[in-house]
Coordinates of C-alpha atoms in Angstrom, one line a residue:
X1 CA -15.4 33.3 14.6
X2 CA -18.4 31.2 15.6
X3 CA -21.6 33.2 15.4
X4 CA -22.6 32.3 18.9
X5 CA -21.4 30.3 22.0
X6 CA -21.8 26.6 21.2
X7 CA -23.7 24.8 24.0
X8 CA -23.3 21.1 24.7
X9 CA -27.0 21.1 25.8
X10 CA -28.1 21.8 22.3
X11 CA -25.2 20.7 20.1
X12 CA -25.9 17.9 17.8
X13 CA -23.3 15.5 19.2
X14 CA -23.3 12.1 20.8
X15 CA -20.0 10.9 22.2
X16 CA -19.1 7.2 22.5
X17 CA -17.0 5.5 25.2
X18 CA -16.2 2.5 23.1
X19 CA -14.4 2.3 19.8
X20 CA -16.6 1.4 16.7
X21 CA -16.0 -2.2 15.7
X22 CA -14.9 -1.3 12.2
X23 CA -12.3 1.3 13.2
X24 CA -8.7 0.2 13.3
X25 CA -6.7 3.4 13.5
X26 CA -6.9 6.2 16.1
X27 CA -8.1 8.9 13.8
X28 CA -11.1 6.8 12.7
X29 CA -11.9 5.7 16.3
X30 CA -11.7 9.2 17.8
X31 CA -13.5 11.1 15.0
X32 CA -16.4 8.7 15.4
X33 CA -16.4 8.6 19.2
X34 CA -16.1 12.4 19.4
X35 CA -19.1 12.9 17.2
X36 CA -17.2 14.5 14.3
X37 CA -18.3 12.0 11.6
X38 CA -20.7 9.1 11.4
X39 CA -20.5 6.1 9.0
X40 CA -23.2 6.0 6.3
X41 CA -21.9 3.1 4.2
X42 CA -18.5 1.4 3.7
X43 CA -16.1 4.2 2.9
X44 CA -18.8 6.9 3.1
X45 CA -19.3 9.3 6.1
X46 CA -21.8 11.9 7.3
X47 CA -20.2 15.1 8.5
X48 CA -21.6 16.3 11.9
X49 CA -21.4 19.9 13.2
X50 CA -18.0 19.5 15.0
X51 CA -16.5 17.7 12.1
X52 CA -17.6 20.3 9.6
X53 CA -16.1 23.1 11.8
X54 CA -12.7 21.4 11.6
X55 CA -13.0 20.7 8.0
X56 CA -13.9 24.3 7.1
X57 CA -10.9 25.5 9.0
X58 CA -8.6 23.2 7.0
X59 CA -10.4 24.4 3.8
X60 CA -9.8 28.0 4.9
X61 CA -6.0 27.5 5.1
X62 CA -6.1 25.8 1.7
X63 CA -8.1 28.6 0.1
X64 CA -5.9 31.3 1.5
X65 CA -2.7 29.8 0.1
X66 CA -4.3 28.9 -3.2
X67 CA -5.4 32.5 -3.6
X68 CA -2.0 33.8 -2.4
X69 CA -0.5 31.8 -5.3
X70 CA -2.9 33.4 -7.7
X71 CA -5.4 30.6 -8.2
X72 CA -9.1 31.4 -8.6
X73 CA -11.9 29.2 -7.2
X74 CA -14.6 27.6 -9.3
X75 CA -17.0 24.8 -8.5
X76 CA -17.9 21.9 -10.8
X77 CA -20.7 19.4 -10.5
X78 CA -19.8 15.9 -9.2
X79 CA -22.2 14.3 -11.7
X80 CA -20.6 14.4 -15.1
X81 CA -21.3 13.3 -18.6
X82 CA -19.4 10.4 -20.2
X83 CA -18.2 12.1 -23.4
X84 CA -15.2 14.1 -22.0
X85 CA -13.9 11.1 -20.2
X86 CA -14.2 9.0 -23.4
X87 CA -12.2 11.6 -25.2
X88 CA -9.4 11.3 -22.7
X89 CA -9.7 7.5 -22.7
X90 CA -10.3 7.6 -18.9
X91 CA -13.9 6.2 -19.2
X92 CA -12.1 2.9 -19.6
X93 CA -8.7 3.5 -18.2
X94 CA -10.0 4.2 -14.7
X95 CA -11.4 0.7 -14.7
X96 CA -13.8 -0.5 -11.9
X97 CA -12.8 2.3 -9.6
X98 CA -15.1 4.6 -11.6
X99 CA -18.7 5.0 -10.4
X100 CA -20.8 4.8 -13.6
X101 CA -24.6 5.3 -13.9
X102 CA -27.3 6.1 -16.4
X103 CA -30.1 8.6 -16.3
X104 CA -33.7 7.8 -17.1
X105 CA -33.1 8.3 -20.8
X106 CA -30.2 5.8 -20.9
X107 CA -27.4 8.4 -21.1
X108 CA -24.1 7.5 -19.4
X109 CA -22.8 9.6 -16.5
X110 CA -20.1 9.2 -13.9
X111 CA -19.4 10.5 -10.4
X112 CA -16.2 12.4 -10.8
X113 CA -13.0 10.8 -9.4
X114 CA -11.2 14.0 -10.5
X115 CA -11.9 16.9 -12.9
X116 CA -9.1 17.4 -15.4
X117 CA -11.5 17.0 -18.4
X118 CA -14.0 19.6 -17.1
X119 CA -11.4 22.2 -16.2
X120 CA -9.9 21.7 -19.7
X121 CA -13.3 22.2 -21.4
X122 CA -14.2 25.2 -19.3
X123 CA -11.0 27.0 -20.3
X124 CA -11.5 26.0 -23.9
X125 CA -15.0 27.5 -23.8
X126 CA -13.8 30.9 -22.5
X127 CA -10.2 31.5 -23.6
X128 CA -8.6 31.5 -27.0
X129 CA -5.5 33.7 -26.8
X130 CA -2.0 33.5 -25.3
X131 CA -2.9 36.8 -23.6
X132 CA -5.3 34.9 -21.4
X133 CA -2.5 32.8 -20.0
X134 CA -1.1 31.8 -17.5
X135 CA -4.2 30.8 -15.6
X136 CA -4.7 28.9 -12.4
X137 CA -8.1 27.6 -11.3
X138 CA -9.1 25.4 -8.3
X139 CA -12.0 24.0 -6.5
X140 CA -12.8 22.1 -3.3
X141 CA -15.2 19.4 -4.3
X142 CA -16.4 15.9 -3.3
X143 CA -14.9 13.1 -5.4
X144 CA -16.0 9.4 -5.8
X145 CA -13.9 6.3 -6.3
X146 CA -15.1 2.8 -5.9
X147 CA -12.2 1.6 -3.7
X148 CA -12.1 -2.2 -3.4
X149 CA -11.0 -2.0 0.2
X150 CA -12.0 1.3 1.9
X151 CA -10.3 1.6 5.3
X152 CA -9.2 3.8 8.1
X153 CA -12.2 6.1 8.0
X154 CA -11.4 9.3 6.1
X155 CA -8.0 8.1 5.0
X156 CA -9.2 5.7 2.3
X157 CA -12.9 6.3 1.4
X158 CA -15.2 6.0 -1.6
X159 CA -16.4 9.5 -1.1
X160 CA -13.9 12.2 -0.1
X161 CA -13.2 15.9 -0.3
X162 CA -10.4 17.1 -2.4
X163 CA -8.9 20.4 -3.5
X164 CA -7.9 20.1 -7.1
X165 CA -6.2 22.9 -9.0
X166 CA -5.0 23.2 -12.6
X167 CA -2.6 25.5 -14.3
X168 CA -2.8 26.5 -18.0
X169 CA 0.3 27.8 -19.8
X170 CA 1.4 28.5 -23.3
X171 CA 4.7 26.6 -23.0
X172 CA 6.7 24.2 -20.8
X173 CA 8.7 27.1 -19.3
X174 CA 5.4 28.5 -18.0
X175 CA 4.4 25.2 -16.7
X176 CA 7.6 25.0 -14.7
X177 CA 6.8 28.3 -13.1
X178 CA 3.2 27.3 -12.3
X179 CA 4.3 23.9 -10.9
X180 CA 6.8 25.6 -8.6
X181 CA 4.2 28.0 -7.4
X182 CA 1.9 25.2 -6.4
X183 CA 4.7 23.3 -4.8
X184 CA 5.5 26.3 -2.7
X185 CA 1.8 26.8 -1.8
X186 CA 1.6 23.2 -0.7
X187 CA 4.6 23.6 1.6
X188 CA 2.9 26.7 3.0
X189 CA -0.4 24.9 3.6
X190 CA 1.2 21.9 5.5
X191 CA 3.5 24.2 7.4
X192 CA 0.6 26.3 8.6
X193 CA -1.4 23.2 9.6
X194 CA 1.7 22.0 11.5
X195 CA 1.5 18.7 9.6
X196 CA 5.0 17.2 8.9
X197 CA 5.5 16.1 5.3
X198 CA 8.1 14.6 2.9
X199 CA 8.1 15.5 -0.8
X200 CA 8.6 12.3 -2.7
X201 CA 9.1 11.5 -6.4
X202 CA 6.0 9.5 -7.5
X203 CA 4.3 7.7 -10.3
X204 CA 1.7 9.6 -12.4
X205 CA -0.6 6.6 -12.8
X206 CA -3.9 7.2 -14.6
X207 CA -3.3 11.0 -14.4
X208 CA -0.4 10.8 -16.8
X209 CA 2.3 13.5 -17.2
X210 CA 6.0 13.9 -17.2
X211 CA 6.7 14.9 -13.5
X212 CA 4.9 13.9 -10.4
X213 CA 5.6 14.4 -6.7
X214 CA 3.7 13.3 -3.6
X215 CA 3.4 15.1 -0.2
X216 CA 3.4 12.3 2.4
X217 CA 2.8 12.7 6.1
X218 CA 5.0 10.2 7.8
X219 CA 3.1 7.9 10.1
X220 CA 3.2 4.2 11.0
X221 CA -0.4 3.7 9.9
X222 CA 0.2 5.1 6.4
X223 CA -0.7 3.1 3.3
X224 CA 2.2 4.3 1.3
X225 CA 5.8 3.1 1.7
X226 CA 8.4 5.7 0.9
X227 CA 12.2 5.8 0.9
X228 CA 14.7 8.4 1.7
X229 CA 18.5 8.7 1.9
X230 CA 20.8 10.8 4.0
X231 CA 21.8 12.6 0.8
X232 CA 18.3 14.0 0.2
X233 CA 16.7 11.5 -2.1
X234 CA 13.0 10.7 -1.4
X235 CA 10.5 8.8 -3.4
X236 CA 7.4 6.7 -3.1
X237 CA 8.5 3.0 -3.1
X238 CA 6.5 2.6 -6.3
X239 CA 8.6 5.2 -8.1
X240 CA 12.0 4.0 -7.1
X241 CA 14.1 3.2 -10.1
X242 CA 16.6 0.3 -9.6
X243 CA 20.1 1.3 -10.8
X244 CA 20.8 -0.7 -13.9
X245 CA 23.5 -3.3 -13.0
X246 CA 26.5 -3.7 -15.3
X247 CA 26.4 -6.5 -17.9
X248 CA 28.3 -9.6 -16.7
X249 CA 30.8 -11.5 -18.8
X250 CA 29.5 -15.1 -18.9
X251 CA 32.2 -16.6 -21.1
X252 CA 33.4 -18.8 -18.2
X253 CA 30.0 -19.9 -17.0
X254 CA 29.4 -23.7 -17.6
X255 CA 26.5 -24.8 -19.8
X256 CA 23.1 -24.9 -18.3
X257 CA 22.4 -28.2 -16.5
X258 CA 19.1 -29.8 -15.5
X259 CA 19.2 -31.4 -12.1
X260 CA 16.7 -33.4 -10.1
X261 CA 15.3 -31.4 -7.1
X262 CA 12.4 -33.3 -5.5
X263 CA 10.1 -31.5 -3.2
X264 CA 11.7 -28.1 -3.9
X265 CA 8.7 -25.9 -4.7
X266 CA 9.9 -23.1 -2.4
X267 CA 13.1 -21.1 -2.5
X268 CA 14.2 -22.4 1.0
X269 CA 13.6 -26.0 -0.1
X270 CA 15.4 -25.4 -3.3
X271 CA 18.5 -24.1 -1.5
X272 CA 18.6 -27.1 0.7
X273 CA 18.2 -29.5 -2.3
X274 CA 21.0 -27.7 -4.2
X275 CA 23.3 -28.0 -1.1
X276 CA 22.7 -31.7 -1.1
X277 CA 22.6 -32.5 -4.9
X278 CA 24.9 -29.9 -6.4
X279 CA 27.3 -28.8 -3.7
X280 CA 29.7 -26.0 -4.6
X281 CA 32.4 -23.9 -2.9
X282 CA 30.7 -21.1 -0.9
X283 CA 27.3 -22.9 -0.9
X284 CA 24.0 -21.7 -2.3
X285 CA 21.6 -19.0 -1.2
X286 CA 18.3 -17.6 -2.1
X287 CA 20.1 -14.8 -4.0
X288 CA 21.4 -17.4 -6.5
X289 CA 17.9 -18.4 -7.6
X290 CA 15.6 -16.8 -10.1
X291 CA 12.1 -16.7 -8.7
X292 CA 9.3 -16.6 -11.3
X293 CA 6.0 -15.2 -10.1
X294 CA 2.8 -15.5 -12.1
X295 CA 0.4 -12.6 -12.0
X296 CA -2.8 -11.6 -13.8
X297 CA -3.3 -8.1 -15.3
X298 CA -6.9 -7.1 -15.9
X299 CA -6.9 -4.3 -18.5
X300 CA -9.5 -1.6 -18.7
X301 CA -11.2 -3.3 -21.7
X302 CA -11.7 -6.4 -19.5
X303 CA -8.9 -8.5 -21.1
X304 CA -7.2 -10.7 -18.5
X305 CA -3.5 -11.3 -19.3
X306 CA -1.2 -13.8 -17.6
X307 CA 2.3 -12.4 -17.0
X308 CA 5.4 -14.1 -15.4
X309 CA 7.8 -11.8 -13.5
X310 CA 11.3 -13.0 -12.8
X311 CA 13.3 -11.6 -9.9
X312 CA 16.1 -12.7 -7.5
X313 CA 14.8 -15.4 -5.1
X314 CA 15.9 -13.4 -2.0
X315 CA 13.4 -10.6 -2.8
X316 CA 9.6 -10.5 -2.7
X317 CA 7.3 -9.1 -5.4
X318 CA 5.8 -5.7 -4.4
X319 CA 2.4 -5.8 -6.2
X320 CA 1.9 -2.1 -5.7
X321 CA 5.1 -1.5 -7.7
X322 CA 3.9 -3.9 -10.3
X323 CA 0.5 -2.2 -10.5
X324 CA 2.1 1.2 -10.8
X325 CA 4.3 -0.1 -13.7
X326 CA 1.3 -1.7 -15.5
X327 CA -1.2 1.0 -14.8
X328 CA -4.1 1.2 -15.6
X329 CA -4.4 -2.6 -15.4
X330 CA -5.5 -4.2 -12.1
X331 CA -3.0 -6.7 -10.8
X332 CA -3.5 -9.9 -8.8
X333 CA -1.5 -13.1 -8.1
X334 CA -2.5 -15.8 -10.5
X335 CA -4.6 -18.6 -9.2
X336 CA -4.3 -22.3 -10.0
X337 CA -7.1 -22.0 -12.5
X338 CA -5.2 -19.3 -14.4
X339 CA -2.0 -21.4 -14.5
X340 CA -3.8 -24.5 -15.5
X341 CA -4.7 -22.8 -18.9
X342 CA -1.0 -22.9 -19.8
X343 CA 0.5 -26.4 -19.6
X344 CA 4.0 -25.0 -20.2
X345 CA 3.8 -23.5 -16.7
X346 CA 4.8 -26.2 -14.2
X347 CA 3.8 -25.0 -10.7
X348 CA 6.8 -24.7 -8.5
X349 CA 9.2 -25.4 -11.3
X350 CA 8.4 -22.5 -13.8
X351 CA 11.5 -21.6 -15.8
X352 CA 12.3 -18.7 -18.2
X353 CA 12.9 -20.9 -21.2
X354 CA 9.2 -22.0 -21.7
X355 CA 7.9 -18.4 -21.7
X356 CA 8.9 -15.1 -23.1
X357 CA 10.5 -14.7 -26.6
X358 CA 12.1 -18.2 -26.3
X359 CA 8.6 -19.8 -26.5
X360 CA 7.7 -18.4 -30.0
X361 CA 4.4 -16.7 -30.9
X362 CA 1.5 -16.4 -28.5
X363 CA 3.9 -16.9 -25.5
X364 CA 3.2 -15.9 -22.0
X365 CA 4.8 -12.5 -21.5
X366 CA 7.9 -12.6 -19.4
X367 CA 9.2 -9.5 -17.6
X368 CA 12.4 -9.3 -15.5
X369 CA 13.1 -7.1 -12.5
X370 CA 16.2 -4.8 -13.2
X371 CA 18.1 -6.6 -10.4
X372 CA 18.6 -9.4 -12.9
X373 CA 21.7 -8.3 -14.8
X374 CA 22.3 -9.4 -18.4
X375 CA 24.9 -12.1 -18.4
X376 CA 24.1 -13.2 -14.8
X377 CA 23.8 -16.9 -14.1
X378 CA 20.9 -18.4 -12.1
X379 CA 19.2 -21.4 -10.7
X380 CA 15.6 -21.5 -12.1
X381 CA 12.8 -23.9 -12.7
X382 CA 13.4 -26.6 -15.2
X383 CA 9.8 -26.6 -16.7
X384 CA 9.6 -30.1 -15.5
X385 CA 8.2 -31.5 -12.3
X386 CA 10.9 -31.8 -9.5
X387 CA 13.7 -30.3 -11.7
X388 CA 15.6 -27.1 -11.8
X389 CA 18.3 -25.7 -14.1
X390 CA 21.7 -24.4 -12.8
X391 CA 24.0 -22.1 -14.7
X392 CA 21.1 -20.5 -16.6
X393 CA 22.4 -17.3 -18.1
X394 CA 20.3 -14.3 -19.0
X395 CA 21.2 -13.4 -22.6
X396 CA 22.7 -16.8 -23.4
X397 CA 20.0 -19.3 -22.4
X398 CA 16.9 -17.2 -22.2
X399 CA 15.5 -13.7 -23.0
X400 CA 12.7 -11.6 -21.7
X401 CA 10.0 -9.4 -23.2
X402 CA 11.1 -6.4 -21.1
X403 CA 11.9 -5.2 -17.6
X404 CA 9.6 -4.2 -14.8
X405 CA 10.2 -2.6 -11.4
X406 CA 8.7 -5.5 -9.3
X407 CA 11.0 -6.3 -6.4
X408 CA 10.4 -4.9 -3.0
X409 CA 12.6 -2.0 -2.1
X410 CA 14.7 -2.8 1.0
X411 CA 16.4 -0.7 3.7
X412 CA 20.0 -0.5 2.7
X413 CA 19.4 -0.6 -1.0
X414 CA 21.4 2.2 -2.8
X415 CA 19.5 5.3 -3.7
X416 CA 19.1 5.7 -7.5
X417 CA 21.0 9.0 -7.4
X418 CA 23.9 7.5 -5.4
X419 CA 23.2 9.6 -2.4
X420 CA 23.5 6.7 0.1
X421 CA 21.6 3.7 1.4
X422 CA 17.8 4.0 1.6
X423 CA 15.7 3.9 4.7
X424 CA 12.0 2.9 4.6
X425 CA 9.1 4.6 6.2
X426 CA 5.3 4.7 6.0
X427 CA 3.1 7.7 5.2
X428 CA -0.3 9.1 4.3
X429 CA -0.5 10.8 0.9
X430 CA -1.9 14.3 1.6
X431 CA -1.0 16.0 -1.6
X432 CA 0.0 15.1 -5.2
X433 CA 1.2 17.4 -7.9
X434 CA 1.7 16.6 -11.6
X435 CA 3.1 18.2 -14.7
X436 CA 0.4 16.9 -17.0
X437 CA 1.7 18.5 -20.2
X438 CA -0.6 18.4 -23.2
X439 CA -2.5 15.0 -23.3
X440 CA -5.7 16.4 -22.0
X441 CA -5.5 19.6 -24.0
X442 CA -4.9 17.6 -27.2
X443 CA -7.6 15.1 -26.5
X444 CA -10.2 17.9 -25.8
X445 CA -9.0 20.5 -28.3
X446 CA -7.7 23.2 -25.9
X447 CA -5.5 25.5 -27.9
X448 CA -4.9 29.2 -28.1
X449 CA -3.4 31.6 -30.7
X450 CA 0.1 32.6 -29.9
X451 CA 1.8 36.0 -30.5
X452 CA 2.3 35.1 -34.1
X453 CA -1.3 34.1 -34.7
X454 CA -0.5 30.4 -34.8
X455 CA -2.5 27.8 -32.9
X456 CA -0.7 26.4 -29.8
X457 CA -1.8 23.5 -27.6
X458 CA -2.0 24.6 -24.0
X459 CA 0.2 22.8 -21.4
X460 CA -1.3 21.9 -18.1
X461 CA -0.5 21.0 -14.5
X462 CA -2.7 19.3 -11.9
X463 CA -2.4 19.7 -8.2
X464 CA -4.5 17.8 -5.6
X465 CA -4.8 17.9 -1.8
X466 CA -7.0 15.4 0.0
X467 CA -8.7 17.9 2.4
X468 CA -10.8 15.3 4.3
X469 CA -7.7 13.0 4.5
X470 CA -5.6 16.0 5.8
X471 CA -8.2 16.3 8.6
X472 CA -7.7 12.5 9.4
X473 CA -3.9 13.0 9.3
X474 CA -4.2 15.9 11.8
X475 CA -6.3 13.7 14.1
X476 CA -3.8 10.8 13.7
X477 CA -0.9 13.2 14.7
X478 CA -2.8 15.1 17.4
X479 CA -4.2 12.7 20.0
X480 CA -3.4 10.8 23.2
X481 CA -4.9 7.9 25.0
X482 CA -7.8 10.0 26.2
X483 CA -8.9 11.6 22.9
X484 CA -8.1 14.2 20.3
X485 CA -5.8 17.2 20.9
X486 CA -6.5 19.7 18.1
X487 CA -4.1 22.5 17.2
X488 CA -5.8 25.8 17.9
X489 CA -5.9 26.7 14.2
X490 CA -8.3 23.9 13.3
X491 CA -10.1 23.1 16.5
X492 CA -13.9 23.4 16.4
X493 CA -13.5 26.0 19.1
X494 CA -10.7 27.6 21.0
X495 CA -12.0 27.1 24.6
X496 CA -14.1 24.4 26.2
X497 CA -15.9 25.7 29.4
X498 CA -17.0 23.1 31.8
X499 CA -19.7 24.0 34.3
X500 CA -19.1 21.2 36.9
X501 CA -21.6 21.6 39.7
X502 CA -25.3 22.0 40.4
X503 CA -25.3 25.5 42.0
X504 CA -26.7 28.4 40.0
X505 CA -23.5 30.4 40.6
X506 CA -21.4 27.9 38.7
X507 CA -23.6 27.9 35.6
X508 CA -24.1 31.7 35.7
X509 CA -20.4 32.3 36.0
X510 CA -19.6 29.9 33.2
X511 CA -22.3 31.6 31.0
X512 CA -20.9 35.1 31.8
X513 CA -17.3 34.1 31.1
X514 CA -18.3 32.3 27.9
X515 CA -20.3 35.3 26.6
X516 CA -17.5 37.8 27.4
X517 CA -14.8 35.6 25.8
X518 CA -17.0 35.1 22.7
X519 CA -17.5 38.9 22.5
X520 CA -13.7 39.3 22.7
X521 CA -13.4 37.3 19.5
X522 CA -12.9 33.7 20.7
X523 CA -14.8 30.6 19.8
X524 CA -16.3 29.0 22.9
X525 CA -17.9 25.6 23.6
X526 CA -19.9 25.7 26.8
X527 CA -20.8 22.5 28.6
X528 CA -24.0 23.7 30.3
X529 CA -25.7 20.3 30.6
X530 CA -27.5 20.2 33.9
X531 CA -28.0 16.4 34.4
X532 CA -24.6 15.3 33.4
X533 CA -21.9 14.4 35.9
X534 CA -18.6 16.2 36.2
X535 CA -16.8 13.0 35.3
X536 CA -18.7 12.7 32.0
X537 CA -18.0 16.4 31.2
X538 CA -14.3 15.9 31.8
X539 CA -14.2 12.7 29.7
X540 CA -16.0 14.6 26.8
X541 CA -13.5 17.5 27.2
X542 CA -10.6 15.1 26.7
X543 CA -12.3 13.2 23.9
X544 CA -13.3 16.3 21.9
X545 CA -9.8 17.7 22.2
X546 CA -10.3 21.5 22.2
X547 CA -7.0 23.3 23.0
X548 CA -8.0 24.8 26.3
X549 CA -10.5 24.0 29.0
X550 CA -11.9 26.2 31.7
X551 CA -13.3 24.5 34.7
X552 CA -15.9 26.4 36.7
X553 CA -16.7 24.2 39.6
X554 CA -16.2 23.8 43.3
X555 CA -13.3 26.2 43.3
X556 CA -15.7 29.0 42.6
X557 CA -16.6 29.3 46.3
X558 CA -13.0 30.5 46.8
X559 CA -13.2 32.8 43.8
X560 CA -11.2 30.4 41.6
X561 CA -11.5 28.8 38.2
X562 CA -9.1 26.4 36.5
X563 CA -7.5 26.8 33.1
X564 CA -6.3 23.6 31.5
X565 CA -4.0 23.1 28.5
X566 CA -5.2 20.0 26.7
X567 CA -1.9 19.4 24.9
X568 CA 0.4 19.6 27.9
X569 CA -2.0 18.6 30.6
X570 CA -1.0 21.6 32.7
X571 CA -3.6 23.4 34.8
X572 CA -3.6 26.8 36.5
X573 CA -5.9 28.2 39.1
X574 CA -6.8 31.8 38.4
X575 CA -9.0 34.3 40.2
X576 CA -12.4 34.5 38.5
X577 CA -12.0 38.3 38.5
X578 CA -8.8 37.9 36.4
X579 CA -10.1 35.0 34.2
X580 CA -11.2 37.0 31.2
X581 CA -7.9 38.9 30.9
X582 CA -5.7 35.8 31.6
X583 CA -7.6 33.6 29.1
X584 CA -7.6 36.4 26.5
X585 CA -3.9 36.7 26.8
X586 CA -3.4 32.9 26.7
X587 CA -5.6 32.4 23.6
X588 CA -4.2 35.4 21.7
X589 CA -0.6 34.1 22.3
X590 CA -1.6 30.6 21.2
X591 CA -3.1 32.0 18.0
X592 CA -0.1 34.2 17.4
X593 CA 2.2 31.2 17.9
X594 CA 0.7 29.1 15.1
X595 CA 3.1 28.1 12.4
X596 CA 3.4 30.6 9.6
X597 CA 3.8 30.0 5.9
X598 CA 7.4 30.4 4.7
X599 CA 8.2 34.0 3.9
X600 CA 5.2 35.4 5.8
X601 CA 6.7 35.5 9.3

């Protein structure tokens, strides 16, 4: 409960009527316009009083469910020494996303992007026996990542607030129990916040580990593409594994043939050229062509590697899938200056025979998307200007250095588990859980004595929730064309009282009702500004988005006040003498009707 009635006349807030120029999504626009946050730098925001009230309520739900699951709260510094991250190899593996700095003595530090190393060392420092396990610790802490393209306000920032928790078990069976406990806790958190989610298989990335799942909030403005099938399969698009196609018998395929294909540097132009110069029954399509895309992979040590990826010509490369497969390298499309360093690469006519294992030592690495079946025949670049090769067979005429999940996942593709065709959707990542296993414990020497007195390396899990991102997701879900519409459980206050008139009676009544309702246990925001028009007050009520509004205005002369429901737009006139009881009943019912965690109804 708020310690006192909030008053607009003294509240540190400045609402805006126009959207900020750098805000592209509704949550960013409305949180800034409503005076919840303020931009300090690209991807960095100042939290204002109203914003902090919402954030603290989200944090409270997270804390309650963490502690219900048996986790204990700690708090680490954000400024950390280099050495633990060197031991885990993440000082380099994180690449340029890591904020690094030196103190006045020249010692290296970082601003923590996540805290696996510090949790591991803390447990190592204090625990040494299997009797101390299992253990679950968590914190809610500010994290820092030097995002190349921060966007959408709190959704993708350089500084953000995250809940990270870590489990410590003596064996894999214990990890399975801890992992499921956190998975259940996450479902409880997002259910209580009334934030729809989909649990998707995911890539572990720089975190490592054997199992990884994301909690995604479906929304059209989400950065992540995920897929799902009617049969229950769900995965981040980066984690979709293409079913391995059966090997094809190529014994009847004619020999490879080089043909002249002038002005055919694109797939569409190539198909037209083939139709004219090498017609065949059934014609040609983009699916008959082998597209070779040149990318650069910048590894954490700074090495810049050129890689060629082959995939069917009717599919596009998904660079996020490529980056996930080649993590922790940073991926980009190769430029003309990169290709020019390799004369064997003929732009527009790159073929698989001049690269990969066919090209001998020091060759450009060649990776094939799994859609390219061994034994399949293709049209591909002839490694010669204005020439392509037809009947080029994988396994007969060329080889690759390996496979890579590179092609975009399309609606209608078969789910890897055979549960039906996939549909695509967008989402915001609001949580991510990992079975880390033992890499961090091994790197940092975390072991305990088991029941036989033998040293055992501890196995770990890691579980994160983007708390500030969850707040943005709630704003994205709960708004209309007038402003925010907060659920009562996270709203900065339960009731917004508007004193809309100049008479002393109006303000006195608004004050009396506000004080009484606050004393009854409700959080009240009173708009008591004397030199602000009713129109501005109504606009601010709609923008700020508190669940209920109480209008004390010209109806008071007839003994009436008006109770408004921000979500439904419904309004009810009530006698001022009945107002406290009616509003008390309404708010208590709304609070009672909040979604409950599974199993606690």
